[in-house]
Short mmCIF file of C-alpha atoms in Angstrom, two decimals:
data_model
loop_
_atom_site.label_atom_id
_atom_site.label_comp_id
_atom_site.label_asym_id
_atom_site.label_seq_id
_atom_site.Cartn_x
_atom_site.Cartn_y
_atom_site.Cartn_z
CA UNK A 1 -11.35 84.93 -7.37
CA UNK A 2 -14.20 87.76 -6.62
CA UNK A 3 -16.32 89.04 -9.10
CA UNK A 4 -14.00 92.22 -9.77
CA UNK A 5 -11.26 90.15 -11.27
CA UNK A 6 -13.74 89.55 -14.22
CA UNK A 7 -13.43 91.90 -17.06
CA UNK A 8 -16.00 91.83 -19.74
CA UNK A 9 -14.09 90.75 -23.24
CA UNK A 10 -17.07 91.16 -25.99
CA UNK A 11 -21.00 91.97 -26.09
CA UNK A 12 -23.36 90.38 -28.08
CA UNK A 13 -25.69 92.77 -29.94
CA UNK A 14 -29.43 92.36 -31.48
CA UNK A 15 -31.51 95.33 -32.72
CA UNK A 16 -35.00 95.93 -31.22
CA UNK A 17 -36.57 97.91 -34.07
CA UNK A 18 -34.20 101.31 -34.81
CA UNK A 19 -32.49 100.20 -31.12
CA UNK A 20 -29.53 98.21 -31.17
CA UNK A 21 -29.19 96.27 -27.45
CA UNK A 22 -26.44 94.48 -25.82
CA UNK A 23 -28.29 91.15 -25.34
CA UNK A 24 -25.29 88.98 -24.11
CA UNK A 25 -22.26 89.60 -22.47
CA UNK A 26 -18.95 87.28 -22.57
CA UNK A 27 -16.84 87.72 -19.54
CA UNK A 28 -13.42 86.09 -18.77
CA UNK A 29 -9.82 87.51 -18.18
CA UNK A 30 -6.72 88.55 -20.79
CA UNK A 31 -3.20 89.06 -20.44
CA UNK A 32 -0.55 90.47 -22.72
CA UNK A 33 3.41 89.86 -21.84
CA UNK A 34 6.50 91.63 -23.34
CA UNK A 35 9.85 91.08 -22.25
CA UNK A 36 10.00 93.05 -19.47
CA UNK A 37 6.51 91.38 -18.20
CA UNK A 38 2.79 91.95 -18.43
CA UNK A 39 1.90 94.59 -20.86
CA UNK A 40 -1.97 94.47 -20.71
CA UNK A 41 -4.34 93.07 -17.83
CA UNK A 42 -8.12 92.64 -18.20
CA UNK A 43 -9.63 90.85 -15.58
CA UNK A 44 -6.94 88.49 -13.49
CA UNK A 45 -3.85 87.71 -15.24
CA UNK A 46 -2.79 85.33 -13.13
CA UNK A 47 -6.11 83.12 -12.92
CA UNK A 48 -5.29 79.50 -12.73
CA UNK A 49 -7.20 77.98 -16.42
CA UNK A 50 -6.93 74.45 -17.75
CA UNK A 51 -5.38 75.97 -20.62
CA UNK A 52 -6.63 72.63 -23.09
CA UNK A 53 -4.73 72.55 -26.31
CA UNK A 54 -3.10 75.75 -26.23
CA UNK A 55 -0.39 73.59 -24.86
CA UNK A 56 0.11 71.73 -27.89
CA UNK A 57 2.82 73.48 -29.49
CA UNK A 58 4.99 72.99 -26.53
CA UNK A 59 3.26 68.52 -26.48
CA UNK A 60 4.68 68.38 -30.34
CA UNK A 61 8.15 69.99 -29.36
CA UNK A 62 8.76 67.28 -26.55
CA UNK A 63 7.34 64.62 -29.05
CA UNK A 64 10.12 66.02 -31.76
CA UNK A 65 12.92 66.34 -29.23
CA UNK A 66 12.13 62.70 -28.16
CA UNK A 67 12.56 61.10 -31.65
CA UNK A 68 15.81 63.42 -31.88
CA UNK A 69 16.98 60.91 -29.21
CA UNK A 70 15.29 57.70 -29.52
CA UNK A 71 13.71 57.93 -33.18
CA UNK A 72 12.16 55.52 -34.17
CA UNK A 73 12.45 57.64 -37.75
CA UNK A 74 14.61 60.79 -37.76
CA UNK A 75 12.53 63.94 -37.27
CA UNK A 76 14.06 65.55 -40.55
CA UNK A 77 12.08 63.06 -42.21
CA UNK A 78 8.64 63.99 -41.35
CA UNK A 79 6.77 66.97 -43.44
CA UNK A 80 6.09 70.54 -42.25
CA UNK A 81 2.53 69.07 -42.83
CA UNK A 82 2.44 66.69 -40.25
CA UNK A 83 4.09 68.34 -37.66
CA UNK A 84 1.82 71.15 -38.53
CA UNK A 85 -1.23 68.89 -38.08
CA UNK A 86 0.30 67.47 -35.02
CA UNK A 87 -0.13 70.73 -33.07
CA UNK A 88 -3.80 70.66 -34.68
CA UNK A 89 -7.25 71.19 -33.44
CA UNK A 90 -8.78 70.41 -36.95
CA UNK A 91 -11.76 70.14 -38.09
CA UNK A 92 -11.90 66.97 -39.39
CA UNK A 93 -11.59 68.42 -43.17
CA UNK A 94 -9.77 65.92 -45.93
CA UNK A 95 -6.54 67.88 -45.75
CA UNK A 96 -6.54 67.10 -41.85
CA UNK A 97 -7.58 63.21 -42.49
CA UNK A 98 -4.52 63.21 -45.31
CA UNK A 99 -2.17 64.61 -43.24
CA UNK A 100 -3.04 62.29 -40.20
CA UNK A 101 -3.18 59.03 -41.93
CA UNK A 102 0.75 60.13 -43.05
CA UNK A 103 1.98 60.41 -39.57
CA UNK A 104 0.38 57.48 -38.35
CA UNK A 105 2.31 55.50 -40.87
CA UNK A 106 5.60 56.04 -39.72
CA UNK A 107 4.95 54.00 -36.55
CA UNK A 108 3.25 51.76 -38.29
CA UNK A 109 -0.26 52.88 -36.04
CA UNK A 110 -4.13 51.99 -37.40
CA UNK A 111 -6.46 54.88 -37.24
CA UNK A 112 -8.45 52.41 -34.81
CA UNK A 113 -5.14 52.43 -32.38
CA UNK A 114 -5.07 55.92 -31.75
CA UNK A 115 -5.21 56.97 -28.18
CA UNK A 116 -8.26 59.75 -28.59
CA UNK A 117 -11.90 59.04 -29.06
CA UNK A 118 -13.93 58.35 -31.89
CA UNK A 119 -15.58 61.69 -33.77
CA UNK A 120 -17.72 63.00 -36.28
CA UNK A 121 -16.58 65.91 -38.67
CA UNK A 122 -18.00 69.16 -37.25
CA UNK A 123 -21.29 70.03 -38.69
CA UNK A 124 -21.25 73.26 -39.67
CA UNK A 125 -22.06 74.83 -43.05
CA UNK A 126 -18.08 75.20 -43.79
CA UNK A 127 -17.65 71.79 -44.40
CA UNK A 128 -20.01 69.10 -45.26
CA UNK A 129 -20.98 66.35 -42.45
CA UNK A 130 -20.06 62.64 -42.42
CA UNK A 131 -21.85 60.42 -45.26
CA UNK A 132 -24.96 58.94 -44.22
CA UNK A 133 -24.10 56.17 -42.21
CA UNK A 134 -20.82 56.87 -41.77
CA UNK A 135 -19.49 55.61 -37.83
CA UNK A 136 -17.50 57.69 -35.70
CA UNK A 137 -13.77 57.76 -36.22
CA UNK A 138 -10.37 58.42 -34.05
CA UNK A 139 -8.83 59.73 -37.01
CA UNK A 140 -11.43 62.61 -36.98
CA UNK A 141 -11.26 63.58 -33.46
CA UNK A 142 -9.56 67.08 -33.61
CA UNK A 143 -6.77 66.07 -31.66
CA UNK A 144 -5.78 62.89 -33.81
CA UNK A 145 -2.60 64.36 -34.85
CA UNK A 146 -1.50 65.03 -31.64
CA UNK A 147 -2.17 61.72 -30.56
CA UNK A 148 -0.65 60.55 -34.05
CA UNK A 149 2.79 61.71 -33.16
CA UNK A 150 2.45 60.52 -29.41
CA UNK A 151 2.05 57.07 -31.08
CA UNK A 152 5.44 58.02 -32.45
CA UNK A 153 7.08 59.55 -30.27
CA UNK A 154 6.46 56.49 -27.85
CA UNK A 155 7.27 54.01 -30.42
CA UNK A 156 10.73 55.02 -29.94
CA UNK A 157 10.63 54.23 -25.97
CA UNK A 158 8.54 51.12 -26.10
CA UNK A 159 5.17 52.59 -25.50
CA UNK A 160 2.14 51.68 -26.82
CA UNK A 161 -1.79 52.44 -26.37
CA UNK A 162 -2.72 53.96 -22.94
CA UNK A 163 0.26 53.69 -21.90
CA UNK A 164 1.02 57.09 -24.00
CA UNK A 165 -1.29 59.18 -22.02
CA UNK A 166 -0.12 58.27 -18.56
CA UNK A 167 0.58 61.49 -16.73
CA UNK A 168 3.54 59.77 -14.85
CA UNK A 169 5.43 58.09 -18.01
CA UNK A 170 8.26 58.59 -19.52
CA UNK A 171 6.49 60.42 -22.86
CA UNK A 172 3.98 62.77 -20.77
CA UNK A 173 6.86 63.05 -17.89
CA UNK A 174 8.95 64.98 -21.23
CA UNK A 175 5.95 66.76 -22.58
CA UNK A 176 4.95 68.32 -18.95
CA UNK A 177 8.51 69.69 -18.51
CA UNK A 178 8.26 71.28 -21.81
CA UNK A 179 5.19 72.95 -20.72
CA UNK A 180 7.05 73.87 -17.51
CA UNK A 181 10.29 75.17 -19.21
CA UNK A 182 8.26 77.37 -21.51
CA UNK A 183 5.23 78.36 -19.42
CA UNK A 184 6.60 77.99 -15.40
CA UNK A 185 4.95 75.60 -13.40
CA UNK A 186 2.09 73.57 -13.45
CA UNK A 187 -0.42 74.21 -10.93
CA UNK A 188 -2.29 70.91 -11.36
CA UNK A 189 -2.70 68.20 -14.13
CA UNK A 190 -6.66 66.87 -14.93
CA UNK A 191 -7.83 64.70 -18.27
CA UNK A 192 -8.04 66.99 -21.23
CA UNK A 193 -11.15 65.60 -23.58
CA UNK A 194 -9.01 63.64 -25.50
CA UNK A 195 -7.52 61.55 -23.06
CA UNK A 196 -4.36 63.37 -22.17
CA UNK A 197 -3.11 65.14 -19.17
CA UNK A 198 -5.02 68.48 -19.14
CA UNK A 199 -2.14 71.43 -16.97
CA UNK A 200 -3.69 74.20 -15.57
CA UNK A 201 -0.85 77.20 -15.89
CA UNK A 202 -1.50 80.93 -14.41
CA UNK A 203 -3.00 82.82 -17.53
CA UNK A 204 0.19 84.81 -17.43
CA UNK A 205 2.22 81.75 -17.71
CA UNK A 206 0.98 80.79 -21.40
CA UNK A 207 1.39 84.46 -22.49
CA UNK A 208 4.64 84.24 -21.70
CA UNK A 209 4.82 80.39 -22.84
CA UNK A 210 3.82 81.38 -26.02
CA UNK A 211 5.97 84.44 -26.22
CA UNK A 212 8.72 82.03 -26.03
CA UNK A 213 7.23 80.40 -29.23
CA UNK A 214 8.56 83.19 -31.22
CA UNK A 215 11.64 84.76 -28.83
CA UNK A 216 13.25 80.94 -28.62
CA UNK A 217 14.99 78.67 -30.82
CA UNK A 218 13.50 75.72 -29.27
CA UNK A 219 10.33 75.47 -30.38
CA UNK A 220 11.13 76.65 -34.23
CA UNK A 221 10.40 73.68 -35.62
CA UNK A 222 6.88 73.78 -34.48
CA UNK A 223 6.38 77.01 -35.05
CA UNK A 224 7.70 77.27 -38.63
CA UNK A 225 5.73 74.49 -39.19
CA UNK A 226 2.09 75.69 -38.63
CA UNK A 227 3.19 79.19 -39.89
CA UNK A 228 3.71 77.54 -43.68
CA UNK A 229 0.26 75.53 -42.89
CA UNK A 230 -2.04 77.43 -41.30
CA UNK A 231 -4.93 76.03 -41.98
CA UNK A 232 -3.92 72.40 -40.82
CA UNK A 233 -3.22 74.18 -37.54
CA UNK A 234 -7.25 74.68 -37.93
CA UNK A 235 -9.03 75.07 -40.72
CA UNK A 236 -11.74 76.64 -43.08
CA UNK A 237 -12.79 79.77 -40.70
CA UNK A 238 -11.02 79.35 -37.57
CA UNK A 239 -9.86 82.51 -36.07
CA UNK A 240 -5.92 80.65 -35.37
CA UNK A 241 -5.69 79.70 -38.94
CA UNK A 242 -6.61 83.42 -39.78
CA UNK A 243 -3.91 84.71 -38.00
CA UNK A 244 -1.03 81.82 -38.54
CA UNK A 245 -1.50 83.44 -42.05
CA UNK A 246 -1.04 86.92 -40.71
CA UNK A 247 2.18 85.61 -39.04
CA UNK A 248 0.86 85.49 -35.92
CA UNK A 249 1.18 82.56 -33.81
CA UNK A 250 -1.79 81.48 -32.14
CA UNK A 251 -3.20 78.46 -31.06
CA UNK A 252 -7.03 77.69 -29.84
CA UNK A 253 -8.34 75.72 -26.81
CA UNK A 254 -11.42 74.29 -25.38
CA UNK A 255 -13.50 76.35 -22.98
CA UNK A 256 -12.70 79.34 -24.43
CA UNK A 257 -8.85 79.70 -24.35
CA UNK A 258 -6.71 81.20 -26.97
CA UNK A 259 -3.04 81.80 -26.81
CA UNK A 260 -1.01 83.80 -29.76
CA UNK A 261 2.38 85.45 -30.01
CA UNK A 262 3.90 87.90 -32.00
CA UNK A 263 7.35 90.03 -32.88
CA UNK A 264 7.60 93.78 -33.35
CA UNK A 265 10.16 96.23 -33.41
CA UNK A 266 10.04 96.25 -29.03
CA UNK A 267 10.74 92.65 -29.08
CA UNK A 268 8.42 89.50 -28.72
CA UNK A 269 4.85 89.39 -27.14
CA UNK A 270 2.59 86.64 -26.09
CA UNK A 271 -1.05 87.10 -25.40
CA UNK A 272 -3.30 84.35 -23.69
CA UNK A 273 -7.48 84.94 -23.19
CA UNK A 274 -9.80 82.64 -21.06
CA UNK A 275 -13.37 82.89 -21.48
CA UNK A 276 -15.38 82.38 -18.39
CA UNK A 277 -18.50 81.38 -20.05
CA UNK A 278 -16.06 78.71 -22.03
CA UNK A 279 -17.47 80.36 -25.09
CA UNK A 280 -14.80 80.87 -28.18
CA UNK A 281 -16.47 83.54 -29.55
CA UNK A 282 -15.66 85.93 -27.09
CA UNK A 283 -12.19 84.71 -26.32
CA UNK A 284 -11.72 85.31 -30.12
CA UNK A 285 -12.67 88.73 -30.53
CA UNK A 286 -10.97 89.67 -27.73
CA UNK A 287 -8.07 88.55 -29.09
CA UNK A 288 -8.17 89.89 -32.58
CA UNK A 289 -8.97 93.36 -31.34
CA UNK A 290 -5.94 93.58 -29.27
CA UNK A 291 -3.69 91.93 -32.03
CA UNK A 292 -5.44 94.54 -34.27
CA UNK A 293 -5.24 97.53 -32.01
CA UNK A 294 -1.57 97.06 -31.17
CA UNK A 295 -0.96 96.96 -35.48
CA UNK A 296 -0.18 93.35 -35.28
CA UNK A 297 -2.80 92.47 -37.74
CA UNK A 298 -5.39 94.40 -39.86
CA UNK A 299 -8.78 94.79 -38.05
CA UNK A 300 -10.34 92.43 -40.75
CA UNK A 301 -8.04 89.43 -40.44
CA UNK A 302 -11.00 87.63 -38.89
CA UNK A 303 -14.85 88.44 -38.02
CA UNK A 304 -17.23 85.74 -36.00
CA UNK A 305 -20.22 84.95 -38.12
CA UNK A 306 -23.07 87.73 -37.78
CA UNK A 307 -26.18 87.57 -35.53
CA UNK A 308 -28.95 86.97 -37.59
CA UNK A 309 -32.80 86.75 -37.76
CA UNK A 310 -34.28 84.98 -40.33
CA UNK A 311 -32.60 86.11 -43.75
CA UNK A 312 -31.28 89.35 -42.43
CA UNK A 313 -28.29 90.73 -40.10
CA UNK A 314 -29.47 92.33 -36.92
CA UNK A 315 -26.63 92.41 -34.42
CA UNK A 316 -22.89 91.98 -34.07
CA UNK A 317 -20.71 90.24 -31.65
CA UNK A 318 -17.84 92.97 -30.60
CA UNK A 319 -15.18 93.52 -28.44
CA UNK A 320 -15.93 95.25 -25.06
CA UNK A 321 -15.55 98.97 -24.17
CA UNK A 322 -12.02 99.27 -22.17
CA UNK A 323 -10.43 96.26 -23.62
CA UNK A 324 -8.48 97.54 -25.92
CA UNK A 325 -6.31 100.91 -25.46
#
């Protein structure tokens, strides 16, 4: 990939007395798909990206199709809220914990025998931090409800414990053709932070994966799922949960990935940003300003926090000249 193929996504702004500078740049690539193919192209739309848990939606629809065949409980039985959270990257907030702990039930799994590592809430000023003392925990990894309803999913064809994340078994064997029927194919499989097989798709590939999201009966379950709970999908200032609320669909990954889908009057859409930096922030605003330029969403469905000094605002974080239009 040469430089070229790099578009800049969003600047980073601080003001030097009456001046206001462009002190940091995010830079990455950006795709948007319609029906009849790609829309919008900034940077390479075909880079290859580990595209990290943007692939979840399609993970929980193998799990659900799976216990459609094998249970071991029928999949009518489980809540929009924990199929919702099963798609998650949460933040560890009690909602997320709740919603968890209810999943894990059904097959009968401890927090302690979940596949993911241990975790910490995140520590931000949104939501408080772990009580003094308190050890790290699978059940607050942010991919514990994914790995909650592998537990189940596996139950139902004898798996159990690592066994669930083996790239070449019978439960990750189902989720990677999911990925493959919705997204094309895989270009290579690596170890996602949680323990799980980690696909890396062309950039294209989950646009138009995730334009399937909303253009396919398939994955409706999912979908409809994490549209009524948007901020299990999330949380409490995530840019995804912002927009699930906006019926959009959208979906965040490490490293700066975001994938998010949409339907209008000329049909369905999918849109899928990679940050090369691996930076969210830029990914994010990216994103929104092409959701918000096209009319998808109001310009003010999400902002990232301010750049500050000391008490006071002095800089923004916006989207790049010649993204959008």
């Amino acid at each position: 990939m040469t430089p070229s193929a790099v578009a800049v996504l969003a600047e980073v702004t601080r003001h030097d007395g009456a001046t206001e500078r462009v002190e940091s740049r995010h830079r990455g690539h950006l795709v948007v798909v319609g029906e009849g193919g790609q829309e919008l192209v900034r940077g390479d739309g075909d880079a290859d990206v580990f595209v990290r848990s943007t692939a979840k939606p399609f993970q929980a629809t193998a799990c659900l199709e799976l216990l459609d065949e094998h249970g071991p409980v029928p999949v009518d039985e489980l809540t929009t809220a924990e199929v919702a959270v099963s798609w998650a990257s949460h933040r560890g907030e009690q909602r997320h914990l709740d919603a968890v702990r209810r999943l894990l039930a059904r097959s009968g799994t401890a927090p302690e025998g979940l596949t993911c590592p241990p975790a910490l809430p995140e520590a931000d000023k949104a939501w408080p931090p772990a009580s003094p003392g308190e050890p790290p925990s699978r059940l607050r990894y942010n991919c514990s409800g994914k790995h909650a309803l592998f537990a189940l999913a596996g139950r139902g064809l004898g798996l159990r414990g690592r066994a669930l994340l083996d790239a070449d078994g019978p439960l990750q064997q189902r989720v990677l053709a999911a990925i493959t029927d919705a997204c094309g194919p895989v270009q290579g499989v690596g170890v996602d932070g949680c323990g799980a097989p980690a696909v890396v798709l062309p950039l294209s590939g989950l646009a138009d994966g995730f334009r399937r999201l909303v253009a396919e009966d398939r994955w409706e379950r999912v979908v409809s799922a994490g549209l009524e709970h948007p901020g299990l999908v999330g949380g409490e200032g995530r840019v995804e949960s912002a927009l699930l609320a906006a019926g959009v669909v959208a979906k965040v990954g490490a490293e700066g990935v975001y994938g998010a889908a949409w339907r209008d009057d000329d049909g369905t859409h999918g849109i899928a940003v990679k940050s090369e930096d691996g930076e969210t922030r830029g990914a994010a605003v990216a994103l929104v300003a092409v959701l918000a330029d096209r009319g998808v969403v109001p310009a003010d469905v999400w902002a990232p926090p301010p750049i500050t000094g000391g008490d006071d605002v002095v800089g923004v974080v916006r989207v790049a000249p010649g993204v959008i239009g």
